[in-house]
CSV table of C-alpha atoms in Angstrom, one decimal:
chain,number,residue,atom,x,y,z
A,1,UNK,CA,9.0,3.0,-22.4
A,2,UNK,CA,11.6,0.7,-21.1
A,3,UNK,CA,11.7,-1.8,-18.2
A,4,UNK,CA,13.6,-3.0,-15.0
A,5,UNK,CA,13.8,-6.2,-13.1
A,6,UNK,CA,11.9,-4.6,-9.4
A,7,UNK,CA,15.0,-5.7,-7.3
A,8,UNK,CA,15.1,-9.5,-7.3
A,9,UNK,CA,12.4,-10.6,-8.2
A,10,UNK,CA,11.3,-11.2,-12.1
A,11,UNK,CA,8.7,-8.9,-12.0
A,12,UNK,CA,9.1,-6.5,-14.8
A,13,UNK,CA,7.6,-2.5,-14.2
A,14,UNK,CA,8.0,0.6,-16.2
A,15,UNK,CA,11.0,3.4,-14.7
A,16,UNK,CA,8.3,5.8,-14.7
A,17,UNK,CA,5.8,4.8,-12.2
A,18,UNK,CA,2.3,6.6,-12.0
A,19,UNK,CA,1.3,7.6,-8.6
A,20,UNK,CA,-2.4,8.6,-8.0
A,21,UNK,CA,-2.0,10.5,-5.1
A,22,UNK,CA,-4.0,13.6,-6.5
A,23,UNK,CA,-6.4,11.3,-8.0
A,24,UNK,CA,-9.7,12.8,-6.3
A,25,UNK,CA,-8.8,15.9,-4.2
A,26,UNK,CA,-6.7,17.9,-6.7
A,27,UNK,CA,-7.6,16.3,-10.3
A,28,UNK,CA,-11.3,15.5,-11.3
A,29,UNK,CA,-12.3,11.5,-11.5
A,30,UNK,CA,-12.5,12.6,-15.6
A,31,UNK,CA,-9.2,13.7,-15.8
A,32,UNK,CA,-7.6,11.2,-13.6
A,33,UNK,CA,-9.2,8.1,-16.1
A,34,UNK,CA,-7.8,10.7,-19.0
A,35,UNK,CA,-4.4,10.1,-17.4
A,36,UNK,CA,-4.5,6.5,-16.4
A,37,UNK,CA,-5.4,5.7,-19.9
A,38,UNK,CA,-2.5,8.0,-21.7
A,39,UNK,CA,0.1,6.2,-18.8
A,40,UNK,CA,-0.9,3.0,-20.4
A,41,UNK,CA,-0.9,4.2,-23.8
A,42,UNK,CA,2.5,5.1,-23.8
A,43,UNK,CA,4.1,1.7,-21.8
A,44,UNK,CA,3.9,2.7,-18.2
A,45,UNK,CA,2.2,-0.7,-16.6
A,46,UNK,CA,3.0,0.2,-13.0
A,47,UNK,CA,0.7,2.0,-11.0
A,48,UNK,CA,0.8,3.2,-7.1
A,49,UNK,CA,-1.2,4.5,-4.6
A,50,UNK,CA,-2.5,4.2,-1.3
A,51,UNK,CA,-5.6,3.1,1.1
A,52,UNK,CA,-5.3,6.6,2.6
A,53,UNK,CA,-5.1,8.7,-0.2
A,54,UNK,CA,-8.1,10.8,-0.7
A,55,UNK,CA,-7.4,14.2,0.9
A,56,UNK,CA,-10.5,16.7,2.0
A,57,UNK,CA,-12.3,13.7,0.3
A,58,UNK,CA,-11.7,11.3,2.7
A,59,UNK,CA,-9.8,8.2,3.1
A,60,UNK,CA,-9.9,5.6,0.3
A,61,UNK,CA,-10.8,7.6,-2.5
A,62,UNK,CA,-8.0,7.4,-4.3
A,63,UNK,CA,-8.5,3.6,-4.4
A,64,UNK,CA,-11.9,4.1,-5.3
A,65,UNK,CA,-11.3,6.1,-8.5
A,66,UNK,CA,-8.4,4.1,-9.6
A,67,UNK,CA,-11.5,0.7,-9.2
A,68,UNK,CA,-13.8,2.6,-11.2
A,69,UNK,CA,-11.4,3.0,-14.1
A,70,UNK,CA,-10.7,-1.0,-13.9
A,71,UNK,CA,-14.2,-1.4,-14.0
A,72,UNK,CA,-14.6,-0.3,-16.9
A,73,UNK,CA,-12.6,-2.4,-18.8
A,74,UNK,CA,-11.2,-5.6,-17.1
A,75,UNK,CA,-8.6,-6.1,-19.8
A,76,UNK,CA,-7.0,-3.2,-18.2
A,77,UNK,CA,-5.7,-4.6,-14.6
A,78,UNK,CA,-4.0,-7.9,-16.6
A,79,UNK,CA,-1.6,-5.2,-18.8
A,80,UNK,CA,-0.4,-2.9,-15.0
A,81,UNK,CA,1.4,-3.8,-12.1
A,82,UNK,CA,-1.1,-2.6,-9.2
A,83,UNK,CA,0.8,-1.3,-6.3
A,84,UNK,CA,-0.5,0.2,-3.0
A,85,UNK,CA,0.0,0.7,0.8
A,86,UNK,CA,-1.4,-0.5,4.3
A,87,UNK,CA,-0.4,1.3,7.7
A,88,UNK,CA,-1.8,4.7,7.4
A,89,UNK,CA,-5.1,5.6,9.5
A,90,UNK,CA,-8.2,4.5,8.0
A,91,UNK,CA,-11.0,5.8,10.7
A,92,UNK,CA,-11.0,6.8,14.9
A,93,UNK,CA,-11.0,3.2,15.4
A,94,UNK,CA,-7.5,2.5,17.2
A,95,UNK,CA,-6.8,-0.7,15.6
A,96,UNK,CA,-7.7,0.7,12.2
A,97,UNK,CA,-3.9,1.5,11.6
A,98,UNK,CA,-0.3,0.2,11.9
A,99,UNK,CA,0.7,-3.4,10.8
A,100,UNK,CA,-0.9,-5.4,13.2
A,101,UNK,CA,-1.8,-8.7,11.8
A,102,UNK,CA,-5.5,-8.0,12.1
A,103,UNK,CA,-5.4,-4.7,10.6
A,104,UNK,CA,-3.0,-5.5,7.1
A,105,UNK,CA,-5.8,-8.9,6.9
A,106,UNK,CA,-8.5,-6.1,7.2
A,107,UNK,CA,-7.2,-3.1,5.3
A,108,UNK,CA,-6.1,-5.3,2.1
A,109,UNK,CA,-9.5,-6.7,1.9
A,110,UNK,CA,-10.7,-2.9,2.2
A,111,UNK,CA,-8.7,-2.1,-0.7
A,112,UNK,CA,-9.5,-5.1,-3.0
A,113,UNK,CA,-12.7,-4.0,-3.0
A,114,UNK,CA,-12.2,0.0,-3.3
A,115,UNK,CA,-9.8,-1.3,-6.5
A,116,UNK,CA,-12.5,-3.7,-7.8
A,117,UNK,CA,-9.9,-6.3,-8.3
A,118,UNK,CA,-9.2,-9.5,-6.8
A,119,UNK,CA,-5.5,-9.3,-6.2
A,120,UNK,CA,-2.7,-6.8,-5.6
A,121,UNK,CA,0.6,-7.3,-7.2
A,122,UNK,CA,2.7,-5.1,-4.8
A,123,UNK,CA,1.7,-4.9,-1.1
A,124,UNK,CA,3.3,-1.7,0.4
A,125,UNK,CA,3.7,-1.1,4.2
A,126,UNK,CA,3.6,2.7,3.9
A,127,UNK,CA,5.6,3.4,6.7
A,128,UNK,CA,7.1,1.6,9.9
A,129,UNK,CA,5.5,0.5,13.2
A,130,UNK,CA,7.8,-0.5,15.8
A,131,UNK,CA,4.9,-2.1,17.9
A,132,UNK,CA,4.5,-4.8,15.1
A,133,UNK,CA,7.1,-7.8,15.5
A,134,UNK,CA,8.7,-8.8,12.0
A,135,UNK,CA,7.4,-12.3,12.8
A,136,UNK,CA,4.1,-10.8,12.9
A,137,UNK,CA,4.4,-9.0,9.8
A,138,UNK,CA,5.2,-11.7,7.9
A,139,UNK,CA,2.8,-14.2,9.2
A,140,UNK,CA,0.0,-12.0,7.8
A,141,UNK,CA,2.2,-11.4,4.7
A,142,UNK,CA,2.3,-15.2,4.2
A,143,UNK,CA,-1.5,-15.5,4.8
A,144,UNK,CA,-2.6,-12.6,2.1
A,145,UNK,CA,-0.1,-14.5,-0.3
A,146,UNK,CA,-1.5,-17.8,0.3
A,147,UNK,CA,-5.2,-16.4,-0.2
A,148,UNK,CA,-3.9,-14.8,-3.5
A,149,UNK,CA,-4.4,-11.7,-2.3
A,150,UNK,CA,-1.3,-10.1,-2.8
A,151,UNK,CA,1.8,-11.5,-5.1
A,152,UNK,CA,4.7,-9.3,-3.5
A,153,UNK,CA,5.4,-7.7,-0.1
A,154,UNK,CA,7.1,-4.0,-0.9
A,155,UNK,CA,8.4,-1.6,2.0
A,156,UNK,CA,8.3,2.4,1.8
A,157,UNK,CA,9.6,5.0,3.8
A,158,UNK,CA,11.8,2.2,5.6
A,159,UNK,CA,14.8,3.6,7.3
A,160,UNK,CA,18.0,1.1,6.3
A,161,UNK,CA,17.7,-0.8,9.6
A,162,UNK,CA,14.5,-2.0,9.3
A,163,UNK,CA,14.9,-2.9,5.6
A,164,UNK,CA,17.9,-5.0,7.1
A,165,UNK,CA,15.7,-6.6,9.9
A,166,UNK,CA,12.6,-7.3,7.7
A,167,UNK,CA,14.8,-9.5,5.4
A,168,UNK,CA,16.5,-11.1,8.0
A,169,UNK,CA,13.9,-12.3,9.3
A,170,UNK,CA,12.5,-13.0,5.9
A,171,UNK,CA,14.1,-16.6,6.4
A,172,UNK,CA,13.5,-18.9,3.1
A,173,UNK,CA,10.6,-16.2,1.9
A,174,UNK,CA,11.6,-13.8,-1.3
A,175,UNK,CA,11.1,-11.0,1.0
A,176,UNK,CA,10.9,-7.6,0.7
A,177,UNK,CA,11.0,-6.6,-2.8
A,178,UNK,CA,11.2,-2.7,-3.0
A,179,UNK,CA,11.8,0.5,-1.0
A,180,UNK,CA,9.4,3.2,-1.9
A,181,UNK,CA,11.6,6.2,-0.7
A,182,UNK,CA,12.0,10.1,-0.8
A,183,UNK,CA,14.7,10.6,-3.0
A,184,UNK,CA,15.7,13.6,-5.4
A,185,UNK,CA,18.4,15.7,-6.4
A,186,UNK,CA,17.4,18.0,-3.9
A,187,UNK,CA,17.1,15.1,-1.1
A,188,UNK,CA,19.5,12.6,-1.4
A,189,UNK,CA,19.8,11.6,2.6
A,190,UNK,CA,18.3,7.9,0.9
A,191,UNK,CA,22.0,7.5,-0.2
A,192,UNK,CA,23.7,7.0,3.5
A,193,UNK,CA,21.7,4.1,4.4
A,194,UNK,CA,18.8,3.0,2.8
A,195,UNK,CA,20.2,2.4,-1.2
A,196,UNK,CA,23.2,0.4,0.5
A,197,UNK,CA,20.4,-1.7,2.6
A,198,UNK,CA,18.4,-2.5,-0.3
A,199,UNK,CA,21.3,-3.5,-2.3
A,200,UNK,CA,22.5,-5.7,0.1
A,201,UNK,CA,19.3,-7.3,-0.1
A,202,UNK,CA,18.6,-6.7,-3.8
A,203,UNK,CA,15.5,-4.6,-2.7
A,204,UNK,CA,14.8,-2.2,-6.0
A,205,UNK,CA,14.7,1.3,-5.2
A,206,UNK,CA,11.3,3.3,-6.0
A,207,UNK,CA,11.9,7.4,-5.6
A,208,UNK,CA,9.1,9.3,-4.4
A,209,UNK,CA,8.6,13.5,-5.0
A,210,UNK,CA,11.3,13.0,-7.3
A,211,UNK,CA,10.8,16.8,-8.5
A,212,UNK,CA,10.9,17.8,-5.0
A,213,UNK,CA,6.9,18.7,-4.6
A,214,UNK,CA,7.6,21.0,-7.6
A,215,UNK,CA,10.7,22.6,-6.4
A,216,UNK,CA,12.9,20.8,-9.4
A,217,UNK,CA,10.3,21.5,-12.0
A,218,UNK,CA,11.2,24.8,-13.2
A,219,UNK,CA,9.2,28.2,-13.5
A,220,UNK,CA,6.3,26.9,-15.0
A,221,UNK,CA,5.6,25.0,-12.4
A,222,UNK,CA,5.4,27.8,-9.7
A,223,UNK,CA,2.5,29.4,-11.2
A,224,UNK,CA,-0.1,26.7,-9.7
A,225,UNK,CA,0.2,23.7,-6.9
A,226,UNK,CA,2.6,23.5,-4.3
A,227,UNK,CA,4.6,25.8,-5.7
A,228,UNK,CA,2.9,28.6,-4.2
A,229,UNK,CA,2.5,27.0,-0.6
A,230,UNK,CA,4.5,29.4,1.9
A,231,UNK,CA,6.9,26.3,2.8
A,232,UNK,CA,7.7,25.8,-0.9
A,233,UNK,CA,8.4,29.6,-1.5
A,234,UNK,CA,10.8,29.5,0.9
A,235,UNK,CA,12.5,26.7,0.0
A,236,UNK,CA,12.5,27.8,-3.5
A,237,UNK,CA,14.3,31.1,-1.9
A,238,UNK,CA,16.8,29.1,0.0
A,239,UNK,CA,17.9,27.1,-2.9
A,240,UNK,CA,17.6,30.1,-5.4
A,241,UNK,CA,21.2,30.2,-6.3
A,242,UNK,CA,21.3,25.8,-7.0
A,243,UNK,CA,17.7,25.9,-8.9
A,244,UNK,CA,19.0,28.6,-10.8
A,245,UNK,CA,22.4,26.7,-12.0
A,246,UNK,CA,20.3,23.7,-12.6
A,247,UNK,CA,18.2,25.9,-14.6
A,248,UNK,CA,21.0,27.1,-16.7
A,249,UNK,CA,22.2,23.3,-17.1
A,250,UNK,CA,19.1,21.9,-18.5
A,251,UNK,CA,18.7,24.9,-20.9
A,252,UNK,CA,22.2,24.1,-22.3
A,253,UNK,CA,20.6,20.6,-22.9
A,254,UNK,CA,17.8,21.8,-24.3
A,255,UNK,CA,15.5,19.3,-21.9
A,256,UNK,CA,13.2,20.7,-19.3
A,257,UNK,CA,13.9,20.8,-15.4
A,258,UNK,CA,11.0,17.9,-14.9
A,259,UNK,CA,13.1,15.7,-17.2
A,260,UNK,CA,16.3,15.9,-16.4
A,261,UNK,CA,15.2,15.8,-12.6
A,262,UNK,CA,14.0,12.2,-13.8
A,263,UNK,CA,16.8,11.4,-15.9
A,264,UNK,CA,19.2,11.6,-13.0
A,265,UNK,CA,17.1,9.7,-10.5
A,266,UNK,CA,16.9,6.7,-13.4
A,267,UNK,CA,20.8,6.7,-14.1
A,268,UNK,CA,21.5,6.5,-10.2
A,269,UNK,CA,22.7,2.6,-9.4
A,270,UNK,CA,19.6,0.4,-8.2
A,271,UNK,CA,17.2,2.6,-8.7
A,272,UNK,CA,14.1,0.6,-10.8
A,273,UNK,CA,11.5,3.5,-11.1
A,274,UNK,CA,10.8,7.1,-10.5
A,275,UNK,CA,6.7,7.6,-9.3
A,276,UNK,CA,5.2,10.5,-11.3
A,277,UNK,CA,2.6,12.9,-10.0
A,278,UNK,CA,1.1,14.8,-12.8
A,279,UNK,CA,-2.0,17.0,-12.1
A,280,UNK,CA,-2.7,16.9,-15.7
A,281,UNK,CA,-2.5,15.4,-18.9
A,282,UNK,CA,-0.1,17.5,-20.2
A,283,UNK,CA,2.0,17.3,-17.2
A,284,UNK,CA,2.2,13.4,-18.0
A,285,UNK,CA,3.1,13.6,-21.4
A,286,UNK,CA,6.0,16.3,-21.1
A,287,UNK,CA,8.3,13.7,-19.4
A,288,UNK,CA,7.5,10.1,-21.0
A,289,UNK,CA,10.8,10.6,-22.8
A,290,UNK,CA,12.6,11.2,-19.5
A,291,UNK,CA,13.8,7.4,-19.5
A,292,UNK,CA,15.1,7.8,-23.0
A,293,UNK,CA,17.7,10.8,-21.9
A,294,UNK,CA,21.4,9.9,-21.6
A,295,UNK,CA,23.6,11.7,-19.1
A,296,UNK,CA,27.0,11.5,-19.6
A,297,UNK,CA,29.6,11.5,-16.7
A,298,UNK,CA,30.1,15.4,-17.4
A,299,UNK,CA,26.7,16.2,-17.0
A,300,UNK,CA,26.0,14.0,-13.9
A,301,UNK,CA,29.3,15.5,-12.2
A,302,UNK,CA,27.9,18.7,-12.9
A,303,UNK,CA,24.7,17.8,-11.2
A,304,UNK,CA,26.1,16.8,-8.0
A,305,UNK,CA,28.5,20.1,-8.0
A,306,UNK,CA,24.9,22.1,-7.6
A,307,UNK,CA,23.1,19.1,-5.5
A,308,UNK,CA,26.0,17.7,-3.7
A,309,UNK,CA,25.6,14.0,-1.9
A,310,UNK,CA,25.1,13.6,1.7
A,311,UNK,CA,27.6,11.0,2.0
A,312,UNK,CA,30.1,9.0,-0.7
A,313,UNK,CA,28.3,7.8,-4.0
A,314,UNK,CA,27.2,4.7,-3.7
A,315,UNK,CA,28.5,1.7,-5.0
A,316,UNK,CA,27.9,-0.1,-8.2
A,317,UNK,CA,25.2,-2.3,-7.8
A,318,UNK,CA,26.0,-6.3,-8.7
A,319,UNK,CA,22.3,-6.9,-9.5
């Protein structure tokens, strides 16, 4: 596994990043510790989820599982990078949501003790509230830090603006760190205004659904999952003609659609890791060597000839 700087700070996490989001409602509490453990195995020492994630199963299980497995062995949450997210709605209770000072104080306690730990290395506001003042923000930023709480204040679903204004008003403070956003070969919208915001700010760039829910992963992925939701079949039939030139593409590479989905995400300038979903052991282990493929400029011009930009390529990152 190899390793990037997560945008300016010296932090040092794994380009493959293991999200936990099905962790509880679509992959047994068994097979989700069978996973964590093989992620770790082979290098990957950054982990993310969420205080909402949980599904039918409700809020907070996610976090819940991903304690137990800490539990188990302490040695475990000194060798990962924990990462997860405030903002979402935790219960009816109208307060219990957004980044209210109160409520970011209240839901990080919540999750220290779902995870079992006693501090959180990356602190992720999971998506903006334009009630909440920066100042605000960062006051209760400051406070978690000061506790120990939390080591690093991480944005995701930010559009550029915000992003700008955050760090702005960030004043002598590190700020924001990283940008968890939705970015794949299929989506790419991220490159008009949100990569050139977090370079500016040396934010590092963390792509979610990087195989589009499953639509970049290839036939063997549509047997099971989303793949077989209605909105997904669809899509899949609107992009027929692209998926099946991408198809053709990494065949001639001899690497699978997963992978070189990846690949391309991890050669893109400022990007510091890609989160990876898998349902199943075996979906984890067919793209660990994802960091290690090499894309030359003829491949990766072919790539945006069947996924074309949104906008002009963005520039070459100084940092």
């Amino acid at each position: 596994m190899t390793y990037r700087q997560l945008g300016r700070s010296a932090l040092k996490v794994s380009q493959l990043c293991l999200g936990t989001m099905n962790f509880g409602p679509r992959t047994s509490e068994a097979e989700s510790f069978g996973i964590l453990g093989a992620a770790v195995e082979a290098g990957i020492n950054f982990i993310d989820t969420a205080n909402q994630y949980g599904g039918r199963l409700g809020v907070g299980t996610t976090e819940t599982i991903l304690g137990k497995w800490l539990a188990q062995d302490r040695g475990r949450r000194d060798r990962i990078v924990l990462a997860t997210k405030v903002h979402e709605p935790m219960s009816d209770d109208i307060n219990d949501r957004g980044l209210s000072a109160r409520h970011i104080q209240m839901a990080c306690d919540a999750s220290l003790k779902r995870l079992q730990v006693d501090h959180i290395d990356l602190y992720q506001m999971h998506h903006i509230d334009r009630l909440a003042p920066p100042e605000e923000i960062w006051q209760a930023m400051d406070r978690l830090i000061a506790q120990g709480k939390i080591t690093y204040v991480g944005s995701s679903n930010f559009p550029g603006w915000k992003i700008a204004q955050l760090n702005e008003k960030a004043g002598s403070r590190l700020g924001l760190v990283s940008e968890q956003s939705l970015y794949n070969l299929v989506e790419r919208r991220a490159e008009l205004e949100v990569l050139p915001a977090c370079r500016e700010y040396g934010v590092g760039v963390i792509a979610w659904s990087p195989l589009a829910g499953g639509l970049l992963a290839g036939r063997a992925a549509a047997e099971t999952g989303r793949r077989q939701t209605n909105d997904m079949k669809r899509a899949a039939a609107a992009r027929a003609d692209q998926l099946a030139r991408f198809a053709g593409l990494c065949a001639d590479l001899g690497e699978t659609q997963s992978a070189v989905a990846l690949a391309w995400l991890l050669h893109q300038p400022g990007m510091t890791s890609a989160i990876i979903g898998p349902g199943s052991l075996e979906q984890l282990t067919s793209v660990l060597h994802a960091p290690e493929i090499r894309l030359g400029a003829e491949v990766l011009a072919k790539l945006d000839a069947i996924f074309p930009a949104v906008g002009p390529a963005p520039e070459a990152y100084a940092w």
